[in-house]
PDB file of C-alpha atoms in Angstrom:
ATOM      1  CA  MET Y   1     102.417  76.607 104.200  1.00 90.00           C
ATOM      2  CA  ARG Y   2     103.960  79.767 102.747  1.00 95.00           C
ATOM      3  CA  ILE Y   3     103.345  79.959  98.999  1.00 97.00           C
ATOM      4  CA  VAL Y   4     104.934  82.597  96.777  1.00 96.00           C
ATOM      5  CA  THR Y   5     104.090  83.504  93.218  1.00 94.00           C
ATOM      6  CA  LEU Y   6     104.139  86.391  90.787  1.00 88.00           C
ATOM      7  CA  GLY Y   7     102.198  89.394  92.023  1.00 83.00           C
ATOM      8  CA  PRO Y   8     100.287  91.491  92.599  1.00 82.00           C
ATOM      9  CA  ALA Y   9      97.004  89.698  93.270  1.00 83.00           C
ATOM     10  CA  GLY Y  10      95.106  88.665  90.157  1.00 81.00           C
ATOM     11  CA  THR Y  11      97.933  87.326  87.983  1.00 83.00           C
ATOM     12  CA  TYR Y  12      97.512  84.028  86.176  1.00 85.00           C
ATOM     13  CA  SER Y  13     100.245  82.709  88.476  1.00 88.00           C
ATOM     14  CA  HIS Y  14      98.075  83.736  91.444  1.00 88.00           C
ATOM     15  CA  ARG Y  15      95.137  81.834  89.976  1.00 85.00           C
ATOM     16  CA  ALA Y  16      97.277  78.728  89.477  1.00 89.00           C
ATOM     17  CA  ALA Y  17      98.636  79.047  93.023  1.00 91.00           C
ATOM     18  CA  GLY Y  18      95.109  78.703  94.365  1.00 89.00           C
ATOM     19  CA  ALA Y  19      95.291  75.000  93.454  1.00 90.00           C
ATOM     20  CA  VAL Y  20      98.284  74.582  95.770  1.00 93.00           C
ATOM     21  CA  GLY Y  21      96.954  76.185  98.936  1.00 92.00           C
ATOM     22  CA  GLU Y  22      96.202  79.353 100.836  1.00 88.00           C
ATOM     23  CA  GLY Y  23      98.512  81.890 102.426  1.00 86.00           C
ATOM     24  CA  ILE Y  24      99.812  83.149  99.082  1.00 94.00           C
ATOM     25  CA  GLU Y  25     102.469  85.860  99.057  1.00 94.00           C
ATOM     26  CA  PHE Y  26     103.807  87.760  96.066  1.00 92.00           C
ATOM     27  CA  ARG Y  27     107.129  88.574  94.480  1.00 92.00           C
ATOM     28  CA  GLU Y  28     107.852  90.993  91.649  1.00 86.00           C
ATOM     29  CA  SER Y  29     109.992  88.536  89.651  1.00 91.00           C
ATOM     30  CA  VAL Y  30     110.089  84.839  88.873  1.00 92.00           C
ATOM     31  CA  THR Y  31     113.715  84.745  90.008  1.00 95.00           C
ATOM     32  CA  GLY Y  32     112.604  86.099  93.380  1.00 95.00           C
ATOM     33  CA  ILE Y  33     110.074  83.273  93.690  1.00 96.00           C
ATOM     34  CA  VAL Y  34     112.650  80.541  93.105  1.00 97.00           C
ATOM     35  CA  GLU Y  35     115.136  82.242  95.414  1.00 97.00           C
ATOM     36  CA  ALA Y  36     112.541  82.476  98.212  1.00 97.00           C
ATOM     37  CA  VAL Y  37     112.052  78.703  98.115  1.00 97.00           C
ATOM     38  CA  ALA Y  38     115.787  77.972  97.824  1.00 97.00           C
ATOM     39  CA  THR Y  39     116.597  80.118 100.863  1.00 97.00           C
ATOM     40  CA  GLY Y  40     113.781  78.737 103.029  1.00 96.00           C
ATOM     41  CA  GLU Y  41     111.642  81.889 103.012  1.00 96.00           C
ATOM     42  CA  ALA Y  42     108.796  79.947 101.377  1.00 96.00           C
ATOM     43  CA  ASP Y  43     107.570  76.367 101.263  1.00 97.00           C
ATOM     44  CA  ARG Y  44     106.276  76.462  97.696  1.00 97.00           C
ATOM     45  CA  GLY Y  45     106.754  78.646  94.647  1.00 97.00           C
ATOM     46  CA  ILE Y  46     104.606  78.689  91.504  1.00 96.00           C
ATOM     47  CA  VAL Y  47     106.425  79.758  88.352  1.00 96.00           C
ATOM     48  CA  PRO Y  48     105.289  79.849  84.702  1.00 94.00           C
ATOM     49  CA  VAL Y  49     107.655  77.923  82.449  1.00 95.00           C
ATOM     50  CA  GLU Y  50     105.944  77.517  79.086  1.00 93.00           C
ATOM     51  CA  ASN Y  51     103.076  78.965  77.066  1.00 87.00           C
ATOM     52  CA  SER Y  52     101.459  77.185  74.143  1.00 87.00           C
ATOM     53  CA  ILE Y  53     101.739  80.297  71.926  1.00 80.00           C
ATOM     54  CA  GLU Y  54     104.885  82.094  72.997  1.00 81.00           C
ATOM     55  CA  GLY Y  55     106.965  79.188  74.252  1.00 88.00           C
ATOM     56  CA  SER Y  56     109.270  79.131  77.247  1.00 90.00           C
ATOM     57  CA  VAL Y  57     109.491  81.710  80.010  1.00 91.00           C
ATOM     58  CA  THR Y  58     113.248  82.170  80.008  1.00 93.00           C
ATOM     59  CA  GLU Y  59     113.449  83.907  83.391  1.00 93.00           C
ATOM     60  CA  SER Y  60     111.952  80.804  84.999  1.00 95.00           C
ATOM     61  CA  LEU Y  61     114.428  78.502  83.258  1.00 96.00           C
ATOM     62  CA  ASP Y  62     117.337  80.657  84.348  1.00 96.00           C
ATOM     63  CA  GLY Y  63     116.059  80.799  87.925  1.00 96.00           C
ATOM     64  CA  LEU Y  64     115.781  77.008  88.088  1.00 97.00           C
ATOM     65  CA  ALA Y  65     119.368  76.730  86.877  1.00 96.00           C
ATOM     66  CA  GLU Y  66     120.650  79.337  89.341  1.00 96.00           C
ATOM     67  CA  PHE Y  67     119.067  78.044  92.561  1.00 97.00           C
ATOM     68  CA  GLU Y  68     118.804  74.567  94.074  1.00 97.00           C
ATOM     69  CA  VAL Y  69     115.116  73.607  94.284  1.00 98.00           C
ATOM     70  CA  ALA Y  70     112.883  70.636  93.531  1.00 98.00           C
ATOM     71  CA  VAL Y  71     109.894  70.443  91.181  1.00 98.00           C
ATOM     72  CA  VAL Y  72     106.991  68.603  92.826  1.00 97.00           C
ATOM     73  CA  ARG Y  73     103.935  69.373  90.663  1.00 96.00           C
ATOM     74  CA  GLU Y  74     102.976  70.618  87.210  1.00 97.00           C
ATOM     75  CA  LEU Y  75      99.880  72.762  86.700  1.00 96.00           C
ATOM     76  CA  ILE Y  76      98.407  73.519  83.282  1.00 94.00           C
ATOM     77  CA  THR Y  77      95.810  76.246  83.073  1.00 90.00           C
ATOM     78  CA  PRO Y  78      93.969  77.784  80.099  1.00 88.00           C
ATOM     79  CA  ILE Y  79      94.714  81.446  79.488  1.00 85.00           C
ATOM     80  CA  ARG Y  80      91.788  83.752  78.720  1.00 88.00           C
ATOM     81  CA  HIS Y  81      92.856  87.282  77.918  1.00 93.00           C
ATOM     82  CA  ALA Y  82      90.517  90.263  77.959  1.00 95.00           C
ATOM     83  CA  LEU Y  83      90.981  93.939  77.185  1.00 97.00           C
ATOM     84  CA  LEU Y  84      90.173  96.042  80.262  1.00 97.00           C
ATOM     85  CA  ALA Y  85      89.938  99.813  80.489  1.00 96.00           C
ATOM     86  CA  GLN Y  86      88.026 102.684  82.057  1.00 95.00           C
ATOM     87  CA  THR Y  87      86.870 103.927  78.644  1.00 94.00           C
ATOM     88  CA  ARG Y  88      87.324 102.993  75.001  1.00 93.00           C
ATOM     89  CA  ASP Y  89      89.459 106.077  74.505  1.00 93.00           C
ATOM     90  CA  PHE Y  90      92.969 104.975  75.480  1.00 96.00           C
ATOM     91  CA  ALA Y  91      96.400 105.260  73.890  1.00 96.00           C
ATOM     92  CA  THR Y  92      98.436 102.613  75.735  1.00 97.00           C
ATOM     93  CA  VAL Y  93      97.974  98.893  76.388  1.00 97.00           C
ATOM     94  CA  ALA Y  94      99.921  97.590  79.400  1.00 97.00           C
ATOM     95  CA  SER Y  95     100.518  93.956  80.295  1.00 96.00           C
ATOM     96  CA  HIS Y  96     103.154  91.288  80.776  1.00 91.00           C
ATOM     97  CA  PRO Y  97     105.301  90.830  77.620  1.00 92.00           C
ATOM     98  CA  GLN Y  98     103.973  87.291  77.151  1.00 88.00           C
ATOM     99  CA  ALA Y  99     100.349  88.483  77.288  1.00 93.00           C
ATOM    100  CA  LEU Y 100     101.035  91.258  74.777  1.00 95.00           C
ATOM    101  CA  ALA Y 101     102.666  88.750  72.451  1.00 92.00           C
ATOM    102  CA  GLN Y 102      99.813  86.258  72.832  1.00 91.00           C
ATOM    103  CA  CYS Y 103      97.348  88.935  71.667  1.00 95.00           C
ATOM    104  CA  ARG Y 104      99.500  90.337  68.869  1.00 94.00           C
ATOM    105  CA  SER Y 105      97.008  89.685  66.049  1.00 95.00           C
ATOM    106  CA  TYR Y 106      94.108  91.296  67.919  1.00 96.00           C
ATOM    107  CA  LEU Y 107      96.121  94.369  68.854  1.00 96.00           C
ATOM    108  CA  ASP Y 108      97.495  94.782  65.330  1.00 96.00           C
ATOM    109  CA  SER Y 109      93.987  94.563  63.902  1.00 96.00           C
ATOM    110  CA  GLU Y 110      91.966  96.567  66.433  1.00 95.00           C
ATOM    111  CA  TYR Y 111      94.484  98.988  67.971  1.00 96.00           C
ATOM    112  CA  PRO Y 112      97.387  99.346  65.532  1.00 95.00           C
ATOM    113  CA  ASP Y 113      98.300 102.806  66.843  1.00 94.00           C
ATOM    114  CA  ALA Y 114      98.287 101.912  70.533  1.00 96.00           C
ATOM    115  CA  THR Y 115     101.562 102.029  72.453  1.00 97.00           C
ATOM    116  CA  LEU Y 116     102.370  98.657  74.027  1.00 97.00           C
ATOM    117  CA  GLU Y 117     103.839  98.877  77.507  1.00 97.00           C
ATOM    118  CA  SER Y 118     105.538  95.851  79.100  1.00 95.00           C
ATOM    119  CA  VAL Y 119     105.087  95.503  82.869  1.00 93.00           C
ATOM    120  CA  THR Y 120     106.064  92.783  85.336  1.00 87.00           C
ATOM    121  CA  SER Y 121     102.690  91.003  85.344  1.00 88.00           C
ATOM    122  CA  THR Y 122      99.166  91.131  83.923  1.00 90.00           C
ATOM    123  CA  ALA Y 123      97.944  92.282  87.348  1.00 88.00           C
ATOM    124  CA  ARG Y 124     100.424  95.158  87.278  1.00 91.00           C
ATOM    125  CA  GLY Y 125      98.914  96.173  83.944  1.00 94.00           C
ATOM    126  CA  VAL Y 126      95.473  96.164  85.562  1.00 94.00           C
ATOM    127  CA  GLU Y 127      96.783  98.484  88.265  1.00 93.00           C
ATOM    128  CA  ARG Y 128      98.094 100.838  85.590  1.00 95.00           C
ATOM    129  CA  ALA Y 129      94.673 100.850  83.883  1.00 96.00           C
ATOM    130  CA  ARG Y 130      92.912 101.604  87.177  1.00 94.00           C
ATOM    131  CA  GLU Y 131      95.228 104.525  87.836  1.00 94.00           C
ATOM    132  CA  ASP Y 132      95.223 106.036  84.342  1.00 96.00           C
ATOM    133  CA  PRO Y 133      92.182 106.271  82.010  1.00 95.00           C
ATOM    134  CA  ASP Y 134      94.600 106.572  79.090  1.00 97.00           C
ATOM    135  CA  VAL Y 135      95.821 103.010  79.711  1.00 97.00           C
ATOM    136  CA  ALA Y 136      94.121  99.683  78.925  1.00 97.00           C
ATOM    137  CA  ALA Y 137      95.244  96.314  80.282  1.00 96.00           C
ATOM    138  CA  ILE Y 138      95.317  92.752  79.031  1.00 96.00           C
ATOM    139  CA  ALA Y 139      94.438  90.304  81.805  1.00 92.00           C
ATOM    140  CA  HIS Y 140      91.923  87.714  82.951  1.00 90.00           C
ATOM    141  CA  PRO Y 141      88.359  89.115  82.644  1.00 91.00           C
ATOM    142  CA  GLY Y 142      87.788  88.326  86.320  1.00 86.00           C
ATOM    143  CA  THR Y 143      90.113  91.171  87.292  1.00 86.00           C
ATOM    144  CA  ALA Y 144      87.781  93.823  85.842  1.00 86.00           C
ATOM    145  CA  ASP Y 145      86.893  95.768  88.942  1.00 79.00           C
ATOM    146  CA  GLY Y 146      87.843  99.100  90.458  1.00 73.00           C
ATOM    147  CA  GLY Y 147      86.283 101.092  87.626  1.00 87.00           C
ATOM    148  CA  LEU Y 148      87.467  98.878  84.762  1.00 93.00           C
ATOM    149  CA  SER Y 149      85.193  97.419  82.108  1.00 94.00           C
ATOM    150  CA  VAL Y 150      85.741  94.401  79.872  1.00 96.00           C
ATOM    151  CA  LEU Y 151      85.951  95.833  76.357  1.00 96.00           C
ATOM    152  CA  ALA Y 152      86.651  92.496  74.667  1.00 96.00           C
ATOM    153  CA  GLU Y 153      87.104  88.888  75.800  1.00 93.00           C
ATOM    154  CA  ASP Y 154      89.147  85.949  74.519  1.00 92.00           C
ATOM    155  CA  ILE Y 155      91.460  88.182  72.500  1.00 95.00           C
ATOM    156  CA  GLN Y 156      94.383  85.724  72.539  1.00 92.00           C
ATOM    157  CA  ASP Y 157      95.584  84.646  69.113  1.00 90.00           C
ATOM    158  CA  ARG Y 158      94.523  81.024  69.712  1.00 85.00           C
ATOM    159  CA  THR Y 159      91.663  79.685  71.797  1.00 80.00           C
ATOM    160  CA  SER Y 160      93.889  76.770  72.855  1.00 82.00           C
ATOM    161  CA  ASN Y 161      96.178  79.188  74.724  1.00 84.00           C
ATOM    162  CA  ALA Y 162      97.466  77.535  77.914  1.00 90.00           C
ATOM    163  CA  THR Y 163     100.360  78.021  80.302  1.00 91.00           C
ATOM    164  CA  ARG Y 164     102.349  75.408  82.152  1.00 95.00           C
ATOM    165  CA  PHE Y 165     103.370  76.212  85.718  1.00 96.00           C
ATOM    166  CA  LEU Y 166     105.820  74.324  87.918  1.00 97.00           C
ATOM    167  CA  VAL Y 167     105.462  74.073  91.683  1.00 98.00           C
ATOM    168  CA  VAL Y 168     108.908  74.301  93.248  1.00 98.00           C
ATOM    169  CA  ALA Y 169     109.788  73.134  96.753  1.00 98.00           C
ATOM    170  CA  PRO Y 170     112.908  72.712  98.918  1.00 98.00           C
ATOM    171  CA  THR Y 171     115.332  70.056  97.647  1.00 97.00           C
ATOM    172  CA  ALA Y 172     114.531  67.796 100.608  1.00 97.00           C
ATOM    173  CA  GLU Y 173     111.082  67.249  99.084  1.00 97.00           C
ATOM    174  CA  ARG Y 174     112.367  66.085  95.705  1.00 97.00           C
ATOM    175  CA  SER Y 175     110.538  62.936  94.578  1.00 97.00           C
ATOM    176  CA  THR Y 176     111.392  60.167  92.122  1.00 96.00           C
ATOM    177  CA  ALA Y 177     107.712  59.240  91.697  1.00 96.00           C
ATOM    178  CA  GLY Y 178     105.606  60.700  88.910  1.00 96.00           C
ATOM    179  CA  GLY Y 179     104.817  60.481  85.236  1.00 96.00           C
ATOM    180  CA  LYS Y 180     107.194  63.276  84.192  1.00 97.00           C
ATOM    181  CA  SER Y 181     110.659  64.400  85.253  1.00 98.00           C
ATOM    182  CA  SER Y 182     112.782  67.499  84.717  1.00 98.00           C
ATOM    183  CA  LEU Y 183     116.551  67.732  84.467  1.00 98.00           C
ATOM    184  CA  ILE Y 184     119.035  70.525  83.941  1.00 98.00           C
ATOM    185  CA  VAL Y 185     122.311  69.570  82.280  1.00 98.00           C
ATOM    186  CA  TYR Y 186     125.424  71.723  82.056  1.00 97.00           C
ATOM    187  CA  PRO Y 187     127.998  69.763  80.008  1.00 96.00           C
ATOM    188  CA  ASN Y 188     130.702  72.466  80.296  1.00 95.00           C
ATOM    189  CA  ASP Y 189     131.852  71.137  76.948  1.00 91.00           C
ATOM    190  CA  ASN Y 190     131.420  71.787  73.251  1.00 88.00           C
ATOM    191  CA  HIS Y 191     132.193  69.144  70.683  1.00 89.00           C
ATOM    192  CA  PRO Y 192     130.610  67.879  67.435  1.00 91.00           C
ATOM    193  CA  GLY Y 193     127.627  65.711  68.251  1.00 93.00           C
ATOM    194  CA  LEU Y 194     127.229  66.953  71.840  1.00 93.00           C
ATOM    195  CA  LEU Y 195     123.468  67.389  71.549  1.00 93.00           C
ATOM    196  CA  LEU Y 196     123.111  63.970  69.909  1.00 95.00           C
ATOM    197  CA  ASP Y 197     125.136  62.450  72.749  1.00 95.00           C
ATOM    198  CA  LEU Y 198     122.728  63.996  75.267  1.00 95.00           C
ATOM    199  CA  LEU Y 199     119.646  62.725  73.430  1.00 96.00           C
ATOM    200  CA  ARG Y 200     120.781  59.188  72.669  1.00 97.00           C
ATOM    201  CA  PRO Y 201     120.558  57.770  76.234  1.00 97.00           C
ATOM    202  CA  PHE Y 202     116.840  58.602  76.259  1.00 98.00           C
ATOM    203  CA  ALA Y 203     116.148  57.440  72.706  1.00 97.00           C
ATOM    204  CA  ASP Y 204     117.944  54.117  73.288  1.00 97.00           C
ATOM    205  CA  ARG Y 205     115.596  53.432  76.215  1.00 97.00           C
ATOM    206  CA  ARG Y 206     112.477  54.709  74.436  1.00 98.00           C
ATOM    207  CA  ILE Y 207     112.008  57.585  76.872  1.00 98.00           C
ATOM    208  CA  ASN Y 208     110.020  60.374  75.255  1.00 98.00           C
ATOM    209  CA  LEU Y 209     111.381  63.911  75.565  1.00 96.00           C
ATOM    210  CA  THR Y 210     108.581  66.449  75.846  1.00 95.00           C
ATOM    211  CA  ARG Y 211     110.956  69.425  75.798  1.00 95.00           C
ATOM    212  CA  ILE Y 212     114.623  70.249  75.421  1.00 95.00           C
ATOM    213  CA  GLU Y 213     115.864  73.817  75.420  1.00 95.00           C
ATOM    214  CA  SER Y 214     119.230  75.495  75.672  1.00 95.00           C
ATOM    215  CA  ARG Y 215     119.982  78.639  77.645  1.00 96.00           C
ATOM    216  CA  PRO Y 216     123.285  80.554  77.802  1.00 95.00           C
ATOM    217  CA  SER Y 217     125.341  79.447  80.789  1.00 94.00           C
ATOM    218  CA  GLY Y 218     126.644  82.952  81.383  1.00 90.00           C
ATOM    219  CA  GLU Y 219     130.179  81.570  81.582  1.00 90.00           C
ATOM    220  CA  ARG Y 220     131.222  82.295  78.012  1.00 91.00           C
ATOM    221  CA  LEU Y 221     129.755  82.839  74.552  1.00 91.00           C
ATOM    222  CA  GLY Y 222     128.520  79.631  72.959  1.00 88.00           C
ATOM    223  CA  ASP Y 223     128.324  77.763  76.286  1.00 92.00           C
ATOM    224  CA  TYR Y 224     124.899  76.375  77.170  1.00 95.00           C
ATOM    225  CA  VAL Y 225     122.744  74.821  79.884  1.00 97.00           C
ATOM    226  CA  PHE Y 226     120.133  72.324  78.682  1.00 97.00           C
ATOM    227  CA  HIS Y 227     116.649  72.002  80.208  1.00 97.00           C
ATOM    228  CA  ILE Y 228     115.152  68.566  79.585  1.00 97.00           C
ATOM    229  CA  ASP Y 229     111.652  67.233  80.355  1.00 98.00           C
ATOM    230  CA  ILE Y 230     110.869  63.543  79.897  1.00 98.00           C
ATOM    231  CA  GLU Y 231     107.793  61.345  80.128  1.00 97.00           C
ATOM    232  CA  ALA Y 232     109.170  58.969  82.740  1.00 98.00           C
ATOM    233  CA  GLY Y 233     109.731  58.892  86.473  1.00 97.00           C
ATOM    234  CA  LEU Y 234     113.151  58.968  88.059  1.00 97.00           C
ATOM    235  CA  TYR Y 235     112.180  55.824  89.968  1.00 97.00           C
ATOM    236  CA  GLU Y 236     112.279  53.783  86.744  1.00 98.00           C
ATOM    237  CA  ASP Y 237     115.352  51.683  86.031  1.00 98.00           C
ATOM    238  CA  ARG Y 238     115.521  52.945  82.433  1.00 98.00           C
ATOM    239  CA  THR Y 239     115.444  56.569  83.600  1.00 98.00           C
ATOM    240  CA  GLN Y 240     118.130  55.994  86.198  1.00 98.00           C
ATOM    241  CA  ALA Y 241     120.349  54.349  83.589  1.00 98.00           C
ATOM    242  CA  ALA Y 242     119.814  57.187  81.109  1.00 98.00           C
ATOM    243  CA  VAL Y 243     120.551  59.893  83.677  1.00 98.00           C
ATOM    244  CA  GLU Y 244     123.682  58.085  84.859  1.00 97.00           C
ATOM    245  CA  GLU Y 245     124.894  58.052  81.261  1.00 97.00           C
ATOM    246  CA  ILE Y 246     124.154  61.769  80.966  1.00 97.00           C
ATOM    247  CA  GLU Y 247     126.084  62.431  84.184  1.00 97.00           C
ATOM    248  CA  THR Y 248     129.106  60.662  82.709  1.00 96.00           C
ATOM    249  CA  LEU Y 249     128.846  62.795  79.560  1.00 95.00           C
ATOM    250  CA  ALA Y 250     128.626  65.949  81.690  1.00 96.00           C
ATOM    251  CA  GLU Y 251     131.347  65.037  84.176  1.00 95.00           C
ATOM    252  CA  ALA Y 252     133.115  68.346  83.427  1.00 96.00           C
ATOM    253  CA  GLY Y 253     129.926  70.182  84.419  1.00 96.00           C
ATOM    254  CA  TRP Y 254     126.856  69.059  86.365  1.00 97.00           C
ATOM    255  CA  VAL Y 255     123.418  67.465  86.141  1.00 97.00           C
ATOM    256  CA  ARG Y 256     120.545  68.605  88.349  1.00 97.00           C
ATOM    257  CA  ARG Y 257     117.635  66.235  88.917  1.00 97.00           C
ATOM    258  CA  LEU Y 258     114.743  68.582  89.663  1.00 98.00           C
ATOM    259  CA  GLY Y 259     112.468  65.646  90.402  1.00 98.00           C
ATOM    260  CA  SER Y 260     109.476  63.678  89.168  1.00 98.00           C
ATOM    261  CA  TYR Y 261     105.881  64.867  89.325  1.00 97.00           C
ATOM    262  CA  ASP Y 262     102.414  64.484  87.839  1.00 96.00           C
ATOM    263  CA  THR Y 263     100.414  66.880  85.693  1.00 94.00           C
ATOM    264  CA  GLU Y 264      97.243  68.574  86.920  1.00 93.00           C
ATOM    265  CA  HIS Y 265      94.839  70.717  84.896  1.00 91.00           C
ATOM    266  CA  VAL Y 266      93.477  73.807  86.636  1.00 85.00           C
ATOM    267  CA  VAL Y 267      90.394  75.323  84.991  1.00 73.00           C
ATOM    268  CA  GLU Y 268      88.821  78.607  86.069  1.00 62.00           C
TER     269      GLU Y 268
END
């Protein structure tokens, strides 16, 4: 099985991917991961979609809306950030934008004058710190090798910090079985009460929404795609009825059933 995730080696995505299988390959962007699965270059892709501190990973949401894939598993892993550097005398802290944001309080308190540098992944920040003694990285403490020392551990703003990853697969592997389901809805419409109309079919059938988020469609200003997660399987009669009602509401646009899946907790 060919598995792709965010690289280079040592990212939190890489650690989550270890729960899926071996033979892991890397891409430089989340969009590239989803595209690799959609085009048949890979059998599985692991993408981060939501963090308990910083919220949704918008590039992942946009990639899921752009390419036809299925979601077959959900992985939740705790995030432990550490400050890594060659010495304590550095001027720049490099990491993924989400990691920098998740450690905002620590950085403001301990290194208020440091320059924050956004890179494509936490592992890329580690590479920068290995190459340049003037650069520190924020990453998992287990990546402290190659001349780097752990200067501080658990520097995230909240100890409950966790990230939710989705495992994407080819559409032929989409399942209706599972405790959760994900949908993407593009109404291609804008009228008073549109959001209420989209929510009511679930509320009427007592289906709990765990997340709903809008993203620009890219078609025109004020036009949105909605990402919806529910606590119900697509195999259930109530879910099928609700989705059919949503499809009628969005007949000018489209509804994508990403699939049903179960949640797994990955602890390292």
